[in-house]
Each structure stands twice: as C-alpha cells, then as structure tokens.
Amino acid sequence: MALYVYKFGGTSVGTVEKIQKVAAKIKRARDKGHQIVVVVSAMSGETNRLVELAQHMQLHPNEREMDVLLSTGEQVTIALLSMALEALECEARSYTGGQIKILTDDSHTKARILKIDKERLHSDLLEGKVAVVAGFQGVTNEGAITTLGRGGSDTTAVALAAALEADECHIYTDVNGVYTTDPRVEPNAQKLDKITFEEMLEMASLGSKVLQIRAVEFAGKYNVALRVLSSFEAGNGTLITYDEESNMEQPLISGIAFNRDEAKITVAGVPDRPGIASKILSPIADNNIEVDMIIQNIALEGNNANFTFTVHRNDYDNALAILENMREALGAKEIKGSNKIVKVSIIGVGMRSHAGVAKKMFTALANENINIELISTSEIKISVLVHEKYLELAVRTLHSTFELDKIKT
Ligand code: ASP
Ligand code: MG
C-alpha cells in the first residue's frame, strides 16, 4: 500500500466524460489499497476565459479580486470529480485551498506556499476516502484567497506530496512523459524514462511546458519522487530523479528546449567605461522588465562597446522605447534590435564530464548555415540565439547530432 498524490491538468478534466475517466482511474488505484490525494486544475480553457472576463472590467484588474475569480475554475472541477467518484461508489471529499489550509503569503496571483495543514487529509485517507484538492490556490493568514501563478496546480501537487511524505507524486497530462524535445517540431523525439531534477529545471526554464518551474524546484528541494504520465494511456511516463551517478552511461545531452518568446536589443557604440552596463540595465529593471542573456563586446578601434541583451517579446517595444529615450544620456550611437529571434538550448548533466560539446553544437549549426547571434552557457546547458526562421532546422539538426533519436535511458 502506498500514498500517492495524483495531479490532473486542465486537458485531462476538460469534459464531463474525461472527468469520469479520471474518476475510474482513481478508483482502480484506491481499490488496490492505495491512499490517494488528487489535485485538479480547472477544465481546459477555463482559466483563460476568466482572465478575459476580468479584462473587460479593469485594464489592470485588482489582484485580490483576480484571485477570487481565478480560483473558481478549480472549485468546479473538485466538486465534479468528487461527484463522479461517489457515483462509482468511491468515497471522496473535495477541498478548496482555504479549506485544507494551504497557507500562502499575500502576493496575489503569484503567491508562495508557506505551510500546509495535513490533519484533514490524513483523517480522510485513514477512512479510505479520496481527498480531492483544488490546485493553484491557497489562503492568506487573513483569509484572502490567493493563486500560485499560471500552471500552479503542479506546485500544489508537489507541495502536498512533500507535506504528506507521499511515495510518489504523479503529474497526469496529455503527453505520456518528458520528451527529448517537442515532438511537434521533431517527430523523432523520444520519451525519456528518467531525467534528473537539474535537467528538468533547465528544460522548464528554457521553454519546455511540461511542468511548472516552481513545481520542479519544490520537488528537488524536498526530494519528492515526481513522475509525468499520460492520463489516458498506459505506461510508466518519465521519472524525475536525483540519481545521476547510478546511470552508468549518462547520455551527453538529454534534451533540447526552445523558446519563441525572445527579443534582443543592442545598444551600439557606447563609451567603454565602468558603470555603463548598470546605466543601461537599471531603467530596464526599474520597469520590471526581465533580462536574460547579456553580452558586451568591445570594438577594436576607438573606445566604444556594443551591449546586447535579450528580453521577453512582450517587453520588446517598451524596452526599446526606454533606451531610445536615454540614447544621448548613454552616449550611444544607435539602439537597435530584433524580435524575430528564438533561443535553442541543449541540456544534459552528461556534458559536465565531457569537453567538446559546444564545438559539436556550433559545428552542426554552421554546417546548416545557421548564424548564431548570442551564446550563453552553464555547467549543464548551452543556449544559442538564432533567427526564428531557423528554429525547426536547428532543433532537428541538434537532435540528430547528439543522437537523441537513439537515446536509451
Ligand atoms: N488553472 C490554472 C492555469 O490554467 C492552474 C493550472 O492549470 O495549473 O494556469
Ligand atoms: Mg497545467
């Protein structure tokens, strides 16, 4: 007998029939004698629909009210799923975040979980009941409803698994695991049986949408055994794990991530003197624009430098305008940029112990005449910025260069 936390995403509970299928799956696990806590998202599309409604009311909707609104999506699914379970004679009880007491801070729309009351859930489990918990929501000390940021149900599930010391946390979704890259871009993408927390965290941060970043961080920190599986297909999915050493032959690269939401800005011909980077980036940061890759190069003649950095595409126009306004104060010759670029990254703990991975990557891209505009690296990843027209070609080229179509995990 084991204790499992199962999380079902929006597409898995998107219709009445799907909710009934989910209920049957939960009942089968319960009938084997397992203790089950279920976390659900809102039915697919529902949270977006609610966001849109709010936008009719206020340009920047009040965040406290936004949370009251957004939390309703999950409240619908917990009730429907509990009914579906009861209809199968599987005793169940639904809980909102406030009822369990998933205590969070008061940063509305992006709250952090502080503490979880497990008494309620434990007593249900002991009575053989399935506890059905609303994902994505919590409550402040003062009793205000909060939400955890988009995709936050993953974090609810992992946090519950940590608090309850569950044997495993299963994230059921519309794909049957974590893939070497997005199969829509590279049809030869392979499902990974295992991936390390570190790699999964990079994948999530670099654009893979399978799991919410915070959920992976949380799972890594509390050592929650996390598995991504399909809601409706059989299979063991992908286990996200710590044991890097026990994998005798760690592949060089485990996956390729990409992000289409990139834009780059270059401040050209600025005087190369102390403080210039901070002068350029301070107004950007003051406007809450996040900067990702940064590169500064010095022109060989004269004493001028070019300073380039990337931002989210949504922030591109704003960032460009801010710097254009400051151009003279910065002493810059020109501010230019492009929002037609994408970031492609290779990720793998295996590259830690191998030299030459970067060379292999750059050579492969060069052979396809793909110009690299910016590079950034860490111990387990290499990211390049390329024109968006090369996205598919770059991903497929790297996928075959690193033999990910033949990966065995
Ligand atoms: N329903 C929320 C969203 O769409 C939370 C989640 O699905 O995890 O972001
Ligand atoms: Mg989700």
Coordinates of C-alpha atoms and ligand atoms in Angstrom, one line a residue:
M1 CA 0.0 0.0 0.0
A2 CA 1.3 3.4 -0.9
L3 CA 0.3 7.0 -0.6
Y4 CA 0.1 8.8 -3.9
V5 CA -0.7 12.4 -4.9
Y6 CA -2.2 12.4 -8.4
K7 CA -2.5 15.7 -10.3
F8 CA -4.7 16.0 -13.4
G9 CA -4.2 19.0 -15.6
G10 CA -6.9 21.0 -17.5
T11 CA -7.0 18.9 -20.6
S12 CA -7.4 15.7 -18.5
V13 CA -10.5 17.1 -16.9
G14 CA -11.7 19.2 -19.9
T15 CA -15.0 17.4 -20.4
V16 CA -17.6 15.5 -18.3
E17 CA -16.5 12.3 -20.0
K18 CA -12.9 12.9 -19.2
I19 CA -13.6 13.6 -15.6
Q20 CA -15.5 10.3 -15.4
K21 CA -12.5 8.5 -16.9
V22 CA -10.2 10.2 -14.4
A23 CA -12.6 9.0 -11.6
A24 CA -12.4 5.4 -12.9
K25 CA -8.6 5.6 -12.8
I26 CA -8.5 6.9 -9.3
K27 CA -11.0 4.3 -8.1
R28 CA -8.8 1.5 -9.6
A29 CA -5.8 2.8 -7.6
R30 CA -7.9 3.1 -4.4
D31 CA -9.3 -0.4 -4.9
K32 CA -5.7 -1.7 -4.9
G33 CA -5.5 -0.4 -1.4
H34 CA -3.5 2.8 -2.1
Q35 CA -4.2 6.1 -0.4
I36 CA -4.9 8.8 -2.9
V37 CA -4.9 12.5 -2.8
V38 CA -6.0 14.1 -6.1
V39 CA -5.2 17.7 -7.2
V40 CA -7.0 19.1 -10.2
S41 CA -6.7 22.1 -12.5
A42 CA -9.6 24.0 -13.9
M43 CA -11.2 22.5 -17.1
S44 CA -9.1 23.4 -20.1
G45 CA -9.6 26.9 -21.3
E46 CA -11.4 28.0 -18.2
T47 CA -8.7 30.0 -16.5
N48 CA -8.1 31.9 -19.8
R49 CA -11.8 32.6 -20.1
L50 CA -11.8 34.0 -16.6
V51 CA -8.8 36.2 -17.3
E52 CA -10.5 37.6 -20.3
L53 CA -13.7 38.4 -18.4
A54 CA -11.6 40.4 -15.9
Q55 CA -10.1 42.4 -18.7
H56 CA -13.5 43.7 -19.6
M57 CA -13.8 45.3 -16.2
Q58 CA -10.4 46.9 -15.5
L59 CA -7.3 47.5 -17.6
H60 CA -5.2 46.1 -14.8
P61 CA -7.6 44.0 -12.7
N62 CA -7.3 44.3 -9.0
E63 CA -5.2 41.3 -8.0
R64 CA -7.1 40.4 -4.9
E65 CA -10.3 40.1 -6.9
M66 CA -8.4 38.4 -9.7
D67 CA -7.6 35.6 -7.3
V68 CA -11.2 35.3 -6.1
L69 CA -12.2 35.0 -9.8
L70 CA -9.5 32.6 -11.0
S71 CA -9.9 30.2 -8.0
T72 CA -13.4 29.4 -9.2
G73 CA -12.2 27.3 -12.1
E74 CA -10.6 24.7 -9.8
Q75 CA -13.6 24.8 -7.4
V76 CA -15.8 23.5 -10.2
T77 CA -13.5 20.5 -11.1
I78 CA -13.1 19.3 -7.5
A79 CA -16.8 19.2 -7.0
L80 CA -17.5 17.4 -10.3
L81 CA -14.7 14.9 -9.8
S82 CA -15.9 14.1 -6.3
M83 CA -19.4 13.5 -7.6
A84 CA -18.0 11.3 -10.3
L85 CA -16.1 9.3 -7.7
E86 CA -19.1 8.9 -5.5
A87 CA -21.1 7.7 -8.5
L88 CA -18.6 4.9 -8.8
E89 CA -19.0 4.2 -5.1
C90 CA -15.6 5.5 -4.3
E91 CA -15.9 7.8 -1.2
A92 CA -14.5 11.2 -1.9
R93 CA -14.4 14.7 -0.4
S94 CA -13.5 17.9 -2.1
Y95 CA -11.4 20.7 -0.6
T96 CA -10.6 24.2 -1.7
G97 CA -7.1 25.6 -0.8
G98 CA -8.7 27.6 2.0
Q99 CA -10.5 24.5 3.5
I100 CA -7.3 22.4 3.7
K101 CA -5.5 25.4 4.7
I102 CA -2.8 25.7 2.1
L103 CA -1.3 28.8 3.7
T104 CA 0.4 31.3 1.4
D105 CA 2.0 34.7 1.6
D106 CA -0.1 37.6 0.3
S107 CA 1.5 38.1 -3.2
H108 CA -1.8 37.8 -5.1
T109 CA -1.6 36.0 -8.4
K110 CA 1.8 34.6 -7.6
A111 CA 1.6 33.6 -4.0
R112 CA 4.1 31.2 -2.4
I113 CA 3.0 28.3 -0.2
L114 CA 4.2 28.7 3.5
K115 CA 2.5 25.8 5.2
I116 CA 0.0 23.0 4.6
D117 CA -2.3 21.5 7.2
K118 CA -2.3 17.8 6.7
E119 CA -4.6 16.7 9.6
R120 CA -7.8 16.9 7.4
L121 CA -6.3 14.9 4.6
H122 CA -4.8 12.3 6.9
S123 CA -8.1 11.6 8.6
D124 CA -9.8 11.2 5.2
L125 CA -7.1 8.9 4.0
L126 CA -7.4 6.7 7.1
E127 CA -11.1 6.4 6.5
G128 CA -10.4 5.2 2.9
K129 CA -11.7 8.4 1.4
V130 CA -10.1 10.0 -1.7
A131 CA -9.3 13.7 -0.9
V132 CA -9.8 15.9 -4.0
V133 CA -8.0 19.2 -3.6
A134 CA -8.2 22.3 -5.8
G135 CA -4.9 23.1 -7.4
F136 CA -3.4 26.6 -7.9
Q137 CA -5.0 28.2 -4.9
G138 CA -4.3 28.9 -1.2
V139 CA -5.3 31.3 1.5
T140 CA -3.5 34.0 3.5
N141 CA -3.4 34.3 7.2
E142 CA -6.2 36.9 7.0
G143 CA -8.3 34.5 4.9
A144 CA -7.9 36.1 1.5
I145 CA -7.9 33.7 -1.5
T146 CA -4.6 33.5 -3.4
T147 CA -3.4 31.8 -6.5
L148 CA 0.1 30.5 -7.2
G149 CA 0.7 31.7 -10.8
R150 CA -0.3 30.1 -14.1
G151 CA 0.3 26.4 -14.1
G152 CA 0.3 26.4 -10.3
S153 CA -1.6 23.2 -9.8
D154 CA 1.7 21.3 -10.4
T155 CA 3.1 23.2 -7.4
T156 CA 0.1 22.4 -5.2
A157 CA 0.5 18.7 -6.0
V158 CA 4.2 18.6 -5.2
A159 CA 3.7 20.6 -2.0
L160 CA 1.0 18.2 -0.9
A161 CA 3.3 15.3 -1.7
A162 CA 6.1 16.8 0.3
A163 CA 3.8 17.6 3.3
L164 CA 2.2 14.2 3.3
E165 CA 5.5 12.4 2.6
A166 CA 3.8 10.7 -0.3
D167 CA 5.6 7.7 -2.0
E168 CA 5.2 9.4 -5.4
C169 CA 3.6 12.4 -7.0
H170 CA 2.1 11.7 -10.4
I171 CA 1.5 14.5 -12.8
Y172 CA -1.0 13.2 -15.3
T173 CA -1.2 15.2 -18.5
D174 CA -1.9 15.0 -22.2
V175 CA 1.5 13.7 -23.1
N176 CA 2.9 10.4 -21.9
G177 CA 6.1 11.8 -20.4
V178 CA 9.0 14.2 -20.9
Y179 CA 10.5 14.1 -24.4
T180 CA 13.9 14.8 -25.8
T181 CA 12.3 17.8 -27.5
D182 CA 8.9 18.9 -28.6
P183 CA 7.6 16.1 -30.9
R184 CA 5.6 18.7 -32.9
V185 CA 9.0 20.1 -34.1
E186 CA 11.0 16.9 -34.2
P187 CA 8.8 13.8 -34.9
N188 CA 11.7 11.6 -33.9
A189 CA 11.7 12.9 -30.3
Q190 CA 11.9 10.1 -27.8
K191 CA 10.3 9.8 -24.4
L192 CA 12.8 9.8 -21.6
D193 CA 12.3 7.1 -18.9
K194 CA 14.3 9.2 -16.4
I195 CA 15.6 12.7 -16.2
T196 CA 17.4 14.5 -13.3
F197 CA 15.8 17.3 -11.4
E198 CA 18.6 19.6 -12.6
E199 CA 17.9 18.8 -16.2
M200 CA 14.1 19.1 -15.8
L201 CA 14.6 22.5 -14.1
E202 CA 16.6 23.7 -17.1
M203 CA 14.1 22.3 -19.5
A204 CA 11.2 24.1 -17.7
S205 CA 13.1 27.4 -17.5
L206 CA 14.2 27.2 -21.1
G207 CA 10.8 26.8 -22.6
S208 CA 9.6 23.2 -22.2
K209 CA 6.0 23.5 -21.0
V210 CA 5.5 20.0 -19.4
L211 CA 5.9 21.1 -15.8
Q212 CA 5.7 24.4 -13.9
I213 CA 9.2 25.6 -13.0
R214 CA 8.3 26.1 -9.3
A215 CA 6.9 22.7 -9.0
V216 CA 10.2 21.2 -10.2
E217 CA 12.2 23.4 -7.8
F218 CA 9.9 22.4 -4.9
A219 CA 10.2 18.7 -5.8
G220 CA 14.0 18.9 -6.0
K221 CA 14.2 20.8 -2.7
Y222 CA 12.0 18.3 -0.8
N223 CA 13.1 15.3 -2.7
V224 CA 9.6 14.4 -3.9
A225 CA 9.6 11.5 -6.4
L226 CA 7.9 13.0 -9.4
R227 CA 6.5 11.2 -12.4
V228 CA 5.0 12.7 -15.5
L229 CA 2.5 10.4 -17.2
S230 CA -0.4 10.3 -19.7
S231 CA -3.9 10.5 -18.2
F232 CA -5.4 8.1 -20.6
E233 CA -2.6 5.9 -22.0
A234 CA -0.9 3.1 -20.1
G235 CA 2.9 3.5 -19.4
N236 CA 5.4 4.5 -16.7
G237 CA 5.9 8.0 -18.0
T238 CA 9.1 9.8 -17.0
L239 CA 10.6 9.7 -13.6
I240 CA 12.3 12.9 -12.4
T241 CA 15.1 11.8 -10.1
Y242 CA 18.3 12.6 -8.3
D243 CA 20.3 9.6 -9.1
E244 CA 22.7 10.8 -11.7
E245 CA 25.6 8.5 -10.6
S246 CA 23.7 5.3 -10.8
N247 CA 23.1 5.9 -14.5
M248 CA 26.3 4.3 -15.7
E249 CA 26.1 5.7 -19.2
Q250 CA 24.7 9.2 -18.8
P251 CA 23.9 10.5 -22.3
L252 CA 25.8 13.6 -23.3
I253 CA 22.6 15.5 -23.9
S254 CA 19.2 14.7 -22.6
G255 CA 17.1 17.2 -24.3
I256 CA 16.7 20.2 -26.5
A257 CA 14.5 23.1 -25.3
F258 CA 13.5 26.2 -27.3
N259 CA 11.7 29.4 -26.6
R260 CA 10.0 31.5 -29.2
D261 CA 9.3 34.5 -26.9
E262 CA 12.7 36.1 -27.3
A263 CA 13.8 39.5 -28.5
K264 CA 17.2 41.2 -28.4
I265 CA 18.3 44.8 -28.1
T266 CA 21.7 46.2 -28.9
V267 CA 23.0 49.5 -27.6
A268 CA 25.7 50.2 -30.1
G269 CA 28.7 52.4 -29.7
V270 CA 28.6 53.2 -26.0
P271 CA 31.8 54.5 -24.3
D272 CA 33.6 51.6 -22.7
R273 CA 33.9 52.8 -19.1
P274 CA 32.9 51.5 -15.6
G275 CA 29.2 51.7 -14.9
I276 CA 27.9 51.5 -18.4
A277 CA 26.2 48.1 -18.0
S278 CA 24.4 49.3 -14.9
K279 CA 23.4 52.5 -16.6
I280 CA 21.8 50.6 -19.5
L281 CA 20.1 47.9 -17.4
S282 CA 18.8 49.9 -14.4
P283 CA 15.9 51.6 -16.2
I284 CA 15.0 48.3 -17.7
A285 CA 14.9 46.6 -14.3
D286 CA 13.0 49.6 -12.8
N287 CA 10.3 48.9 -15.4
N288 CA 10.1 45.3 -14.2
I289 CA 11.4 44.0 -17.5
E290 CA 13.4 40.8 -17.0
V291 CA 16.7 40.5 -18.9
D292 CA 18.0 37.1 -19.8
M293 CA 21.2 36.8 -21.9
I294 CA 23.7 39.6 -21.8
I295 CA 26.8 40.1 -24.0
Q296 CA 29.1 43.1 -24.2
N297 CA 31.9 43.3 -26.8
I298 CA 34.5 45.9 -27.3
A299 CA 35.1 47.4 -30.7
L300 CA 38.7 47.1 -31.7
E301 CA 39.1 50.6 -32.8
G302 CA 38.3 53.6 -30.6
N303 CA 36.9 53.1 -27.1
N304 CA 33.4 52.0 -27.9
A305 CA 31.5 48.9 -26.9
N306 CA 28.3 47.2 -28.1
F307 CA 26.0 45.9 -25.4
T308 CA 23.3 43.4 -26.3
F309 CA 20.7 41.7 -24.1
T310 CA 17.5 39.7 -24.5
V311 CA 14.0 40.3 -23.1
H312 CA 10.6 38.7 -23.4
R313 CA 9.0 39.6 -26.8
N314 CA 6.1 41.3 -24.9
D315 CA 8.6 43.7 -23.3
Y316 CA 10.5 44.4 -26.6
D317 CA 8.7 47.7 -27.6
N318 CA 8.8 49.0 -24.1
A319 CA 12.5 48.3 -23.6
L320 CA 13.4 49.8 -27.0
A321 CA 11.5 53.0 -26.2
I322 CA 13.1 53.3 -22.8
L323 CA 16.6 53.1 -24.2
E324 CA 15.8 55.3 -27.2
N325 CA 14.9 58.0 -24.7
M326 CA 18.2 57.6 -23.0
R327 CA 20.3 57.3 -26.0
E328 CA 22.0 60.6 -25.7
A329 CA 22.5 60.3 -22.0
L330 CA 24.2 57.0 -22.5
G331 CA 26.4 58.4 -25.3
A332 CA 25.3 55.6 -27.6
K333 CA 25.4 55.8 -31.3
E334 CA 22.4 53.6 -32.0
I335 CA 19.8 51.5 -30.4
K336 CA 18.6 48.6 -32.5
G337 CA 17.0 45.2 -32.0
S338 CA 15.0 42.3 -33.3
N339 CA 12.0 40.3 -32.1
K340 CA 12.4 37.7 -34.8
I341 CA 14.7 35.5 -32.8
V342 CA 14.4 32.4 -30.8
K343 CA 16.6 30.6 -28.2
V344 CA 17.6 27.0 -28.7
S345 CA 19.3 25.1 -25.8
I346 CA 20.9 21.7 -25.4
I347 CA 20.7 20.3 -21.8
G348 CA 22.4 17.4 -20.2
V349 CA 24.2 16.6 -16.9
G350 CA 26.4 14.4 -19.2
M351 CA 28.2 17.5 -20.6
R352 CA 29.7 18.2 -17.2
S353 CA 32.2 15.4 -17.7
H354 CA 32.7 15.9 -21.4
A355 CA 34.7 18.5 -23.3
G356 CA 33.8 19.5 -26.8
V357 CA 30.1 19.6 -26.6
A358 CA 30.0 23.3 -27.5
K359 CA 32.2 22.7 -30.5
K360 CA 30.0 19.8 -31.7
M361 CA 26.9 22.0 -31.3
F362 CA 28.3 25.0 -33.1
T363 CA 29.8 22.9 -35.9
A364 CA 26.4 21.3 -36.5
L365 CA 24.7 24.6 -36.7
A366 CA 27.4 26.0 -39.0
N367 CA 27.0 23.1 -41.4
E368 CA 23.4 24.1 -41.8
N369 CA 24.4 27.8 -42.3
I370 CA 22.6 28.8 -39.2
N371 CA 24.1 32.0 -37.8
I372 CA 24.4 32.2 -34.0
E373 CA 23.7 35.6 -32.7
L374 CA 24.3 35.1 -29.0
I375 CA 25.6 32.3 -26.8
S376 CA 25.2 31.5 -23.1
T377 CA 26.3 28.5 -21.1
S378 CA 26.1 26.9 -17.7
E379 CA 27.5 23.7 -16.4
I380 CA 24.7 21.6 -17.9
K381 CA 23.3 23.7 -20.8
I382 CA 24.3 25.7 -23.8
S383 CA 21.9 28.2 -25.3
V384 CA 22.1 30.0 -28.6
L385 CA 20.0 32.7 -30.1
V386 CA 19.2 32.3 -33.8
H387 CA 16.8 33.9 -36.3
E388 CA 13.3 32.4 -35.9
K389 CA 13.3 31.0 -39.4
Y390 CA 15.9 28.5 -38.2
L391 CA 14.1 27.2 -35.2
E392 CA 12.9 23.9 -36.7
L393 CA 16.1 23.3 -38.6
A394 CA 18.3 24.0 -35.5
V395 CA 16.2 21.7 -33.3
R396 CA 16.2 18.8 -35.7
T397 CA 19.9 19.2 -36.6
L398 CA 20.9 19.2 -32.9
H399 CA 18.6 16.3 -32.2
S400 CA 20.3 14.1 -34.7
T401 CA 23.8 15.4 -34.0
F402 CA 23.5 14.3 -30.4
E403 CA 21.7 11.1 -31.4
L404 CA 18.7 11.8 -29.3
D405 CA 16.6 9.7 -31.7
K406 CA 18.5 6.7 -30.4
I407 CA 18.6 7.6 -26.7
K408 CA 18.3 4.9 -24.1
T409 CA 17.5 6.0 -20.6
Ligands
ASP1 N1 -5.8 26.6 -14.0 C1 -4.6 27.2 -13.7 C2 -4.0 27.7 -15.1 O1 -4.5 27.5 -16.1 C3 -3.6 26.4 -13.0 C4 -3.2 25.1 -13.7 O2 -3.7 24.7 -14.6 O3 -2.2 24.5 -13.2 O4 -2.9 28.2 -15.0
MG2 MG -1.1 22.9 -16.3

